[in-house]
Coordinates of C-alpha atoms in Angstrom, one line a residue:
M1 CA 16.5 -20.7 16.6
N2 CA 13.6 -19.6 18.8
K3 CA 9.9 -17.7 18.7
R4 CA 11.4 -14.7 16.5
T5 CA 13.7 -17.0 14.6
A6 CA 10.9 -18.7 12.7
A7 CA 8.4 -14.7 12.4
I8 CA 10.8 -14.6 9.9
V9 CA 8.6 -16.1 7.2
A10 CA 5.6 -13.6 8.8
I11 CA 6.6 -10.7 6.8
L12 CA 4.7 -13.1 4.1
I13 CA 1.5 -10.8 5.7
S14 CA 2.9 -7.6 6.3
G15 CA 1.0 -6.2 3.6
Y16 CA 1.3 -4.8 -0.1
S17 CA 2.2 -1.0 0.3
S18 CA -0.3 1.3 -1.7
L19 CA 0.0 1.9 -5.4
F20 CA -1.5 5.1 -5.1
A21 CA -0.7 8.8 -3.4
G22 CA -1.3 8.7 0.3
G23 CA -0.2 7.2 3.2
I24 CA 0.8 3.4 4.3
L25 CA -2.6 1.8 3.9
T26 CA -5.2 5.1 2.3
N27 CA -5.6 6.1 -1.3
T28 CA -6.1 9.7 -1.9
N29 CA -6.4 9.6 -5.3
Q30 CA -9.6 8.7 -6.1
S31 CA -10.6 10.6 -9.2
A32 CA -9.0 11.4 -12.6
H33 CA -9.3 15.7 -10.8
F34 CA -6.6 14.9 -8.8
I35 CA -4.1 12.8 -11.1
R36 CA -3.7 16.0 -13.1
M37 CA -3.5 18.4 -10.2
V38 CA -2.7 16.5 -7.6
A39 CA -3.7 19.1 -4.9
R40 CA -7.6 18.9 -4.6
D41 CA -8.3 19.7 -1.1
A42 CA -10.1 23.1 -1.4
S43 CA -12.2 21.8 -4.2
T44 CA -15.4 22.5 -4.7
Q45 CA -16.3 20.7 -7.3
I46 CA -17.6 16.6 -8.0
D47 CA -14.5 15.3 -6.7
A48 CA -14.8 17.1 -3.4
A49 CA -17.3 13.9 -2.9
Y50 CA -13.9 12.5 -1.6
T51 CA -11.4 15.7 -0.9
N52 CA -13.7 18.6 0.3
P53 CA -17.4 17.1 0.9
A54 CA -17.7 20.3 2.8
G55 CA -17.6 22.6 -0.2
L56 CA -19.6 20.3 -2.5
V57 CA -22.1 23.2 -1.4
K58 CA -20.8 25.6 -4.4
L59 CA -22.4 23.3 -7.1
E60 CA -25.9 24.0 -8.7
D61 CA -28.8 23.0 -7.5
G62 CA -29.3 18.8 -9.7
F63 CA -27.2 15.6 -9.6
H64 CA -23.5 15.5 -10.2
F65 CA -21.2 12.7 -10.5
S66 CA -17.8 12.0 -11.7
F67 CA -16.7 8.5 -13.0
T68 CA -12.9 7.8 -13.6
N69 CA -10.7 4.7 -13.8
Q70 CA -7.2 4.6 -12.7
S71 CA -4.1 2.2 -14.4
A72 CA -1.5 2.6 -11.9
F73 CA 2.1 0.1 -12.4
Q74 CA 4.7 -0.2 -9.8
T75 CA 8.0 -2.0 -9.5
R76 CA 9.4 -2.3 -5.7
T77 CA 12.8 -4.5 -4.8
I78 CA 14.6 -5.0 -2.6
T79 CA 18.7 -5.5 -2.8
S80 CA 20.2 -7.6 -0.4
T81 CA 23.6 -8.2 0.5
S82 CA 24.2 -11.3 3.2
P83 CA 27.3 -13.8 2.3
I84 CA 24.9 -16.7 3.2
F85 CA 23.8 -16.0 -0.8
K86 CA 26.5 -16.5 -2.2
M87 CA 25.9 -20.3 -0.9
N88 CA 23.4 -20.4 -4.2
G89 CA 25.9 -20.0 -7.2
G90 CA 26.0 -15.9 -7.0
G91 CA 27.3 -12.6 -5.5
E92 CA 27.0 -11.3 -1.6
T93 CA 24.2 -9.1 -3.1
Q94 CA 21.1 -9.9 -4.6
S95 CA 18.0 -8.1 -6.5
F96 CA 14.4 -9.4 -6.1
K97 CA 12.1 -7.4 -8.0
G98 CA 8.4 -7.4 -7.2
T99 CA 6.2 -5.9 -10.0
A100 CA 2.3 -5.0 -9.3
S101 CA -0.1 -3.8 -11.6
A102 CA -3.9 -2.6 -11.5
P103 CA -5.1 -1.8 -14.8
I104 CA -8.6 -1.1 -13.7
I105 CA -8.8 1.1 -10.9
P106 CA -12.6 2.6 -10.9
S107 CA -14.8 5.0 -8.8
L108 CA -17.5 6.7 -8.4
Q109 CA -18.5 10.0 -7.0
G110 CA -22.2 11.3 -6.9
A111 CA -23.6 14.1 -5.2
Y112 CA -27.2 15.7 -5.0
K113 CA -28.3 19.3 -4.5
K114 CA -30.2 21.7 -3.4
G115 CA -30.6 24.6 -1.8
K116 CA -28.5 24.5 1.1
W117 CA -27.7 21.3 1.8
V118 CA -26.3 18.5 -0.3
L119 CA -26.4 14.7 0.3
S120 CA -22.4 13.0 -1.2
G121 CA -21.3 9.5 -1.6
S122 CA -18.4 7.7 -3.0
I123 CA -17.3 4.4 -3.8
A124 CA -13.3 3.8 -4.7
V125 CA -10.4 1.9 -3.6
S126 CA -9.5 3.7 -0.4
G127 CA -6.1 1.4 0.4
G128 CA -4.2 -0.4 -0.9
G129 CA -5.0 -1.4 -4.9
G130 CA -2.7 -3.9 -6.6
K131 CA -1.6 -7.1 -7.4
A132 CA 2.4 -7.6 -6.6
T133 CA 4.4 -10.8 -7.8
F134 CA 8.1 -11.6 -6.8
D135 CA 8.8 -14.0 -9.0
N136 CA 12.4 -14.6 -7.3
G137 CA 11.1 -14.3 -3.6
L138 CA 12.6 -12.5 -1.2
P139 CA 15.7 -11.7 0.8
S140 CA 14.1 -13.2 3.8
F141 CA 12.2 -15.9 1.8
E142 CA 16.3 -17.1 0.9
A143 CA 17.6 -16.9 4.5
V144 CA 14.8 -19.5 5.8
A145 CA 16.4 -21.9 2.9
G146 CA 20.4 -20.8 3.6
A147 CA 19.5 -20.8 6.8
G148 CA 19.4 -25.1 6.3
T149 CA 22.7 -25.0 5.5
S150 CA 23.3 -24.6 9.3
V151 CA 20.8 -26.3 10.8
V152 CA 21.7 -29.5 9.1
Q153 CA 24.6 -29.9 11.6
L154 CA 22.9 -30.3 14.5
A155 CA 22.0 -34.3 12.6
G156 CA 26.2 -34.0 12.0
Y157 CA 26.1 -33.3 8.2
K158 CA 28.0 -30.4 6.9
A159 CA 26.4 -28.2 3.2
N160 CA 28.4 -24.7 2.1
Q161 CA 26.0 -24.6 -1.1
Y162 CA 22.3 -25.1 -1.3
Q163 CA 19.3 -24.2 -4.5
V164 CA 15.9 -23.4 -4.0
D165 CA 12.8 -22.1 -5.9
Q166 CA 10.5 -19.3 -4.6
N167 CA 7.6 -17.2 -5.2
M168 CA 5.5 -14.7 -3.6
K169 CA 2.3 -12.9 -4.7
G170 CA -0.7 -11.4 -3.5
S171 CA -2.9 -8.7 -3.5
N172 CA -4.9 -5.9 -1.4
F173 CA -8.2 -4.0 -1.7
I174 CA -9.6 -1.6 0.7
F175 CA -13.2 -0.7 -0.9
G176 CA -14.4 2.4 0.6
G177 CA -18.3 3.3 0.7
Q178 CA -18.8 7.2 1.6
L179 CA -22.0 8.9 2.7
G180 CA -22.2 12.8 3.9
G181 CA -24.7 15.1 4.1
S182 CA -23.4 19.3 3.5
Y183 CA -24.7 21.9 4.4
E184 CA -24.6 25.6 3.5
I185 CA -24.5 27.7 6.6
N186 CA -24.2 31.0 5.1
K187 CA -22.1 32.1 1.7
M188 CA -18.8 31.5 3.2
F189 CA -19.3 28.7 5.9
S190 CA -20.2 25.5 5.1
V191 CA -20.0 22.4 7.2
Y192 CA -20.0 18.3 6.4
G193 CA -20.9 15.2 8.6
G194 CA -20.4 11.3 6.7
F195 CA -19.2 8.1 7.3
R196 CA -16.8 5.4 5.2
L197 CA -17.2 2.0 5.2
N198 CA -14.0 0.2 4.1
V199 CA -14.4 -3.5 3.4
V200 CA -10.6 -5.3 3.9
N201 CA -10.0 -8.2 0.5
N202 CA -6.2 -9.6 0.8
K203 CA -4.9 -12.8 -0.9
Y204 CA -1.6 -14.1 -0.6
E205 CA 0.5 -17.0 -2.0
G206 CA 3.6 -18.3 -2.1
Y207 CA 5.9 -21.3 -1.8
L208 CA 10.2 -22.4 -1.1
R209 CA 10.6 -25.8 -2.7
G210 CA 12.9 -27.6 -4.6
L211 CA 15.6 -26.6 -1.5
K212 CA 18.9 -28.6 -2.3
M213 CA 22.1 -28.9 -0.1
N214 CA 25.5 -30.4 -1.3
L215 CA 25.1 -32.2 1.8
T216 CA 28.1 -34.5 3.5
P217 CA 28.1 -36.5 6.7
A218 CA 30.7 -34.6 9.0
A219 CA 32.8 -37.3 9.8
A220 CA 32.8 -38.8 6.2
E221 CA 36.7 -38.7 4.8
G222 CA 36.8 -38.3 0.7
Y223 CA 32.9 -37.9 0.5
S224 CA 32.0 -36.6 -3.2
P225 CA 29.1 -34.6 -2.1
Q226 CA 26.0 -34.3 -4.7
M227 CA 23.1 -31.8 -4.3
V228 CA 20.4 -33.3 -2.8
Y229 CA 16.8 -33.3 -1.1
A230 CA 17.3 -32.9 3.2
T231 CA 14.0 -33.4 4.4
Q232 CA 14.8 -37.4 5.5
V233 CA 17.5 -35.0 7.8
F234 CA 14.8 -32.7 9.0
E235 CA 12.4 -35.0 9.5
A236 CA 14.4 -37.1 11.7
M237 CA 15.6 -33.9 13.6
G238 CA 11.8 -32.9 13.7
A239 CA 11.2 -35.7 15.9
N240 CA 13.4 -35.1 18.3
P241 CA 11.7 -34.4 21.8
N242 CA 13.9 -32.1 22.9
L243 CA 13.1 -29.4 20.7
T244 CA 11.0 -26.3 21.3
A245 CA 7.8 -25.7 19.2
E246 CA 9.8 -22.5 17.2
Q247 CA 12.8 -24.9 16.6
K248 CA 10.0 -27.5 15.1
Q249 CA 8.8 -24.9 13.2
L250 CA 11.7 -24.4 11.5
I251 CA 12.6 -27.2 10.8
G252 CA 9.1 -28.3 9.3
I253 CA 9.6 -25.4 7.1
L254 CA 12.9 -26.5 6.0
A255 CA 11.4 -30.6 5.5
K256 CA 8.7 -29.2 3.6
A257 CA 10.2 -27.1 1.8
S258 CA 13.4 -29.8 0.5
S259 CA 10.9 -31.3 -1.9
D260 CA 9.1 -31.0 -5.2
E261 CA 6.3 -30.2 -3.9
G262 CA 7.7 -26.8 -1.3
A263 CA 6.1 -25.6 1.6
Q264 CA 3.3 -23.5 1.0
L265 CA 0.8 -20.7 1.5
E266 CA -2.5 -19.7 0.1
S267 CA -5.0 -17.7 2.3
T268 CA -7.1 -14.3 2.2
Q269 CA -7.8 -12.3 4.9
S270 CA -11.2 -10.2 5.5
G271 CA -12.4 -7.5 7.6
W272 CA -14.8 -3.7 7.2
G273 CA -14.5 -1.4 9.8
V274 CA -16.2 2.6 9.6
A275 CA -14.9 6.1 10.1
P276 CA -16.9 8.7 11.1
I277 CA -16.1 11.8 9.0
I278 CA -16.7 15.8 9.0
G279 CA -15.6 19.0 7.2
F280 CA -15.3 22.2 6.8
N281 CA -15.3 24.8 3.9
F282 CA -14.6 28.5 3.9
N283 CA -15.3 30.5 0.3
Y284 CA -14.2 34.7 0.1
E285 CA -16.4 35.8 -3.1
N286 CA -16.2 32.8 -4.8
R287 CA -11.9 33.3 -5.4
L288 CA -10.7 32.1 -2.5
N289 CA -11.3 28.6 -0.6
I290 CA -10.6 27.2 2.5
G291 CA -11.2 23.5 2.8
M292 CA -10.7 21.0 6.3
K293 CA -10.7 17.7 6.9
Y294 CA -11.1 15.0 8.8
E295 CA -11.3 11.0 8.9
F296 CA -11.6 8.9 12.5
K297 CA -9.3 5.7 12.5
T298 CA -11.0 3.1 10.9
A299 CA -10.7 0.1 13.9
L300 CA -10.6 -2.9 12.3
D301 CA -8.7 -7.0 12.0
V302 CA -9.1 -8.9 9.0
E303 CA -9.5 -12.8 9.2
N304 CA -8.0 -15.2 8.1
N305 CA -9.2 -17.5 5.6
T306 CA -6.6 -20.2 5.1
K307 CA -6.7 -23.0 2.8
R308 CA -3.0 -24.0 2.9
D309 CA -0.3 -22.7 5.4
D310 CA 2.9 -25.0 5.7
T311 CA 4.4 -22.0 7.6
G312 CA 2.3 -22.7 10.5
M313 CA 1.8 -19.2 11.3
F314 CA -1.1 -18.5 10.0
S315 CA -3.7 -20.5 11.3
D316 CA -7.4 -20.1 10.1
G317 CA -9.8 -18.3 11.6
V318 CA -6.5 -15.8 13.4
N319 CA -7.7 -12.1 12.9
T320 CA -4.7 -9.7 12.8
A321 CA -5.1 -6.0 13.8
H322 CA -5.2 -3.6 10.6
D323 CA -6.3 -0.4 11.6
I324 CA -6.7 2.4 8.9
P325 CA -4.9 5.5 10.3
A326 CA -6.8 9.0 11.2
L327 CA -6.6 11.1 8.8
F328 CA -6.3 15.5 8.7
T329 CA -6.4 17.3 5.2
A330 CA -6.7 21.4 4.6
G331 CA -6.1 22.8 0.9
V332 CA -6.5 26.3 0.3
S333 CA -7.5 27.8 -3.9
Y334 CA -7.2 31.1 -5.0
K335 CA -8.4 32.9 -8.3
I336 CA -4.9 34.3 -9.0
L337 CA -6.7 35.2 -12.3
P338 CA -10.3 34.2 -14.0
Q339 CA -8.7 32.3 -15.4
L340 CA -6.0 31.1 -13.4
E341 CA -6.8 29.3 -10.1
A342 CA -3.6 28.1 -7.8
S343 CA -4.0 25.1 -4.9
I344 CA -2.3 24.2 -1.9
G345 CA -2.7 21.1 -0.1
Y346 CA -1.5 19.6 3.4
H347 CA -2.5 16.0 4.6
R348 CA -0.9 14.0 8.2
F349 CA -1.5 10.2 8.6
F350 CA -1.6 9.6 12.3
D351 CA 0.1 6.1 11.4
S352 CA 1.3 5.5 15.2
K353 CA -2.1 5.4 16.4
A354 CA -3.5 3.0 14.2
K355 CA -2.9 -0.6 14.8
M356 CA -1.1 -3.5 12.8
A357 CA 0.4 -6.4 12.6
D358 CA 2.9 -7.3 14.9
N359 CA 2.8 -4.0 17.1
K360 CA 4.2 -2.0 13.9
Q361 CA 2.8 1.4 14.3
K362 CA 5.4 1.7 17.1
D363 CA 7.9 2.4 14.6
A364 CA 5.4 4.5 11.9
G365 CA 5.2 7.1 13.5
S366 CA 3.4 9.9 11.3
T367 CA 3.4 10.6 7.2
N368 CA 3.3 14.0 6.3
E369 CA 2.4 15.4 3.1
Y370 CA 2.6 18.8 0.8
L371 CA 0.9 19.4 -2.3
A372 CA 0.2 22.0 -4.9
G373 CA -1.5 22.8 -8.6
L374 CA -2.5 25.0 -11.3
E375 CA -5.0 25.0 -13.3
Y376 CA -5.4 27.0 -16.2
K377 CA -9.1 27.7 -18.5
I378 CA -7.3 27.9 -22.4
N379 CA -11.7 29.4 -23.3
S380 CA -14.6 27.3 -22.6
M381 CA -13.9 24.1 -23.4
F382 CA -10.5 23.2 -22.6
L383 CA -8.2 23.5 -19.7
V384 CA -4.5 22.3 -18.5
S385 CA -3.2 21.9 -15.5
A386 CA -0.6 20.4 -12.9
G387 CA 0.6 19.6 -9.5
G388 CA 2.9 18.3 -7.4
Q389 CA 3.3 16.4 -3.6
I390 CA 6.5 15.7 -1.2
T391 CA 5.5 12.5 0.8
K392 CA 7.4 12.2 4.0
Y393 CA 6.8 8.6 6.1
G394 CA 7.3 8.6 9.7
V395 CA 8.4 4.9 9.4
G396 CA 12.3 3.1 10.8
D397 CA 14.0 0.1 10.7
I398 CA 11.6 -1.8 12.5
Y399 CA 8.9 -1.1 10.2
Q400 CA 10.4 -1.7 6.9
R401 CA 9.9 -5.5 6.1
D402 CA 10.4 -7.2 2.9
L403 CA 6.5 -6.8 1.3
S404 CA 5.4 -3.7 3.5
F405 CA 7.8 -1.0 2.7
S406 CA 7.6 2.8 2.1
C407 CA 10.0 5.1 0.7
D408 CA 9.5 9.2 1.0
S409 CA 9.0 10.3 -2.5
Y410 CA 7.8 13.2 -4.6
S411 CA 5.3 12.8 -7.4
I412 CA 4.0 15.0 -10.3
G413 CA 0.8 15.0 -12.1
L414 CA -0.6 16.9 -15.1
G415 CA -3.3 16.7 -17.6
G416 CA -6.2 18.4 -18.8
A417 CA -9.7 18.8 -19.0
V418 CA -12.6 18.8 -22.1
N419 CA -16.2 20.4 -21.8
V420 CA -17.6 18.4 -24.3
S421 CA -21.4 20.2 -23.8
P422 CA -22.2 22.6 -20.8
T423 CA -23.0 19.3 -18.4
V424 CA -20.5 17.3 -19.6
R425 CA -16.7 17.3 -19.1
I426 CA -13.7 14.8 -19.4
N427 CA -10.7 14.5 -17.0
A428 CA -7.3 12.7 -17.9
G429 CA -3.9 12.9 -16.4
Y430 CA -0.7 11.2 -15.7
F431 CA 0.8 10.9 -12.4
W432 CA 4.6 9.4 -11.9
T433 CA 6.7 9.2 -8.6
T434 CA 10.4 9.1 -8.0
Y435 CA 11.4 7.4 -4.7
S436 CA 14.0 7.4 -2.2
D437 CA 16.1 4.7 -1.9
Y438 CA 15.7 3.6 1.7
A439 CA 18.4 1.2 3.4
K440 CA 18.2 -1.1 6.6
E441 CA 21.8 -1.7 7.9
P442 CA 21.9 -4.5 9.3
G443 CA 19.4 -5.5 6.7
G444 CA 16.1 -7.9 7.9
G445 CA 16.2 -10.8 9.3
I446 CA 16.5 -12.3 12.8
G447 CA 19.3 -13.9 15.0
T448 CA 21.6 -15.8 12.5
L449 CA 19.6 -15.2 9.8
I450 CA 19.6 -11.2 9.5
T451 CA 21.1 -9.9 6.2
N452 CA 24.1 -7.2 6.5
K453 CA 22.3 -4.5 4.2
D454 CA 18.7 -4.1 2.8
V455 CA 17.8 -1.8 0.3
F456 CA 14.1 -0.5 -0.3
S457 CA 13.5 1.0 -4.0
R458 CA 10.4 1.7 -5.7
T459 CA 8.6 3.2 -9.3
N460 CA 5.4 4.5 -10.0
K461 CA 2.7 5.6 -12.3
V462 CA -0.6 5.9 -13.2
F463 CA -3.2 6.7 -16.2
A464 CA -6.7 8.2 -15.4
A465 CA -9.4 8.8 -17.3
G466 CA -13.2 10.1 -16.3
V467 CA -16.2 12.2 -17.1
D468 CA -18.2 14.1 -15.3
F469 CA -21.3 15.2 -15.2
S470 CA -24.5 17.0 -13.8
F471 CA -28.5 17.0 -15.5

């Protein structure tokens, strides 16, 4: 046992994957417009306050607002294989399923245009965006519990069966407030400059309890083993002055897990940072539009506010790197017909340049997204739209962990809009994502606690509705 062995529990705060479209920590679907069409990087409507702020100069003079609520639902499943799991009354392969939901995710975008100038802003969940619960815990939790059957051998006991109760839940939200200005150089060119304030609020709760083993003195003959707590055995081992700090830490976790109360974690994290944003837009005769945007990296740390931490890993007041990667977006829209518009887009997230917990960015690479969409105006009142997105992550095995894994995917969005008046439009859409499983072999864990194989999989669907209005 060493420091890396004890660090297996550190994945508790490694972060929750986003419920939204976008990169590792960034949400790109911040309006119902995106959900119903997907490719919005060349938009010149009010949703451009986020997607293409330099394009807002094509709005009419006056105030423009857009309010959206999204409901996102996701599952995350880790199918893990290890011989140690057989000692818990099951097979070598077990599934650990987490559910994440966020039924209310509001966002607000606004702009005021006068002449060549536009002042715009937005408030949204710019990253994270949900709660996840693993009712049956995680493979790494299971590995720590199962390791107890080996640890007791150091105290002259043997065990080949165990049982444990485990649970993990948490939430991850990054709230973003954006403000900036756009300027129309001429009818073809416009620029944007602004910033986004990102505020992080994470919460983690979990436990590992009820750990019992069929404990038997190694020298005993004819002894009938029973499933019992090994609390006293672990406590006695922990008193050994020759143990390293890391050994004592792991044994301490096992001692607390061997009780009805168990080893528990209750911690929150908070922090904030600012990202400058610049944008550019080109428009030709209101038929061809090209938008580009660059969001600089948000450098920030999150600070632990810990009420209870029996793992010994998350001391109160400790700071952890939590940078939001820089993002470049580009989009092109073209009116094929007066009533038919096609759009394409590209996103690149510079993940490896953003500092993360445990320096995971070294294995994060870059995320690339490719988007396309169509919008068709049936008449002056109704329109329909649809689009798709392909997301390719650059992450490797070192990055992929129980609570923080990313899977390549493709997404489809569809919906429409209704102009209920010349100044009011209702948008609605449905967006779902199909993920490619990511197999990690060998799986998670460190040293003797490693699993043979972990397969990460996800599902995701989002519903959105919103209203645009101007005056």
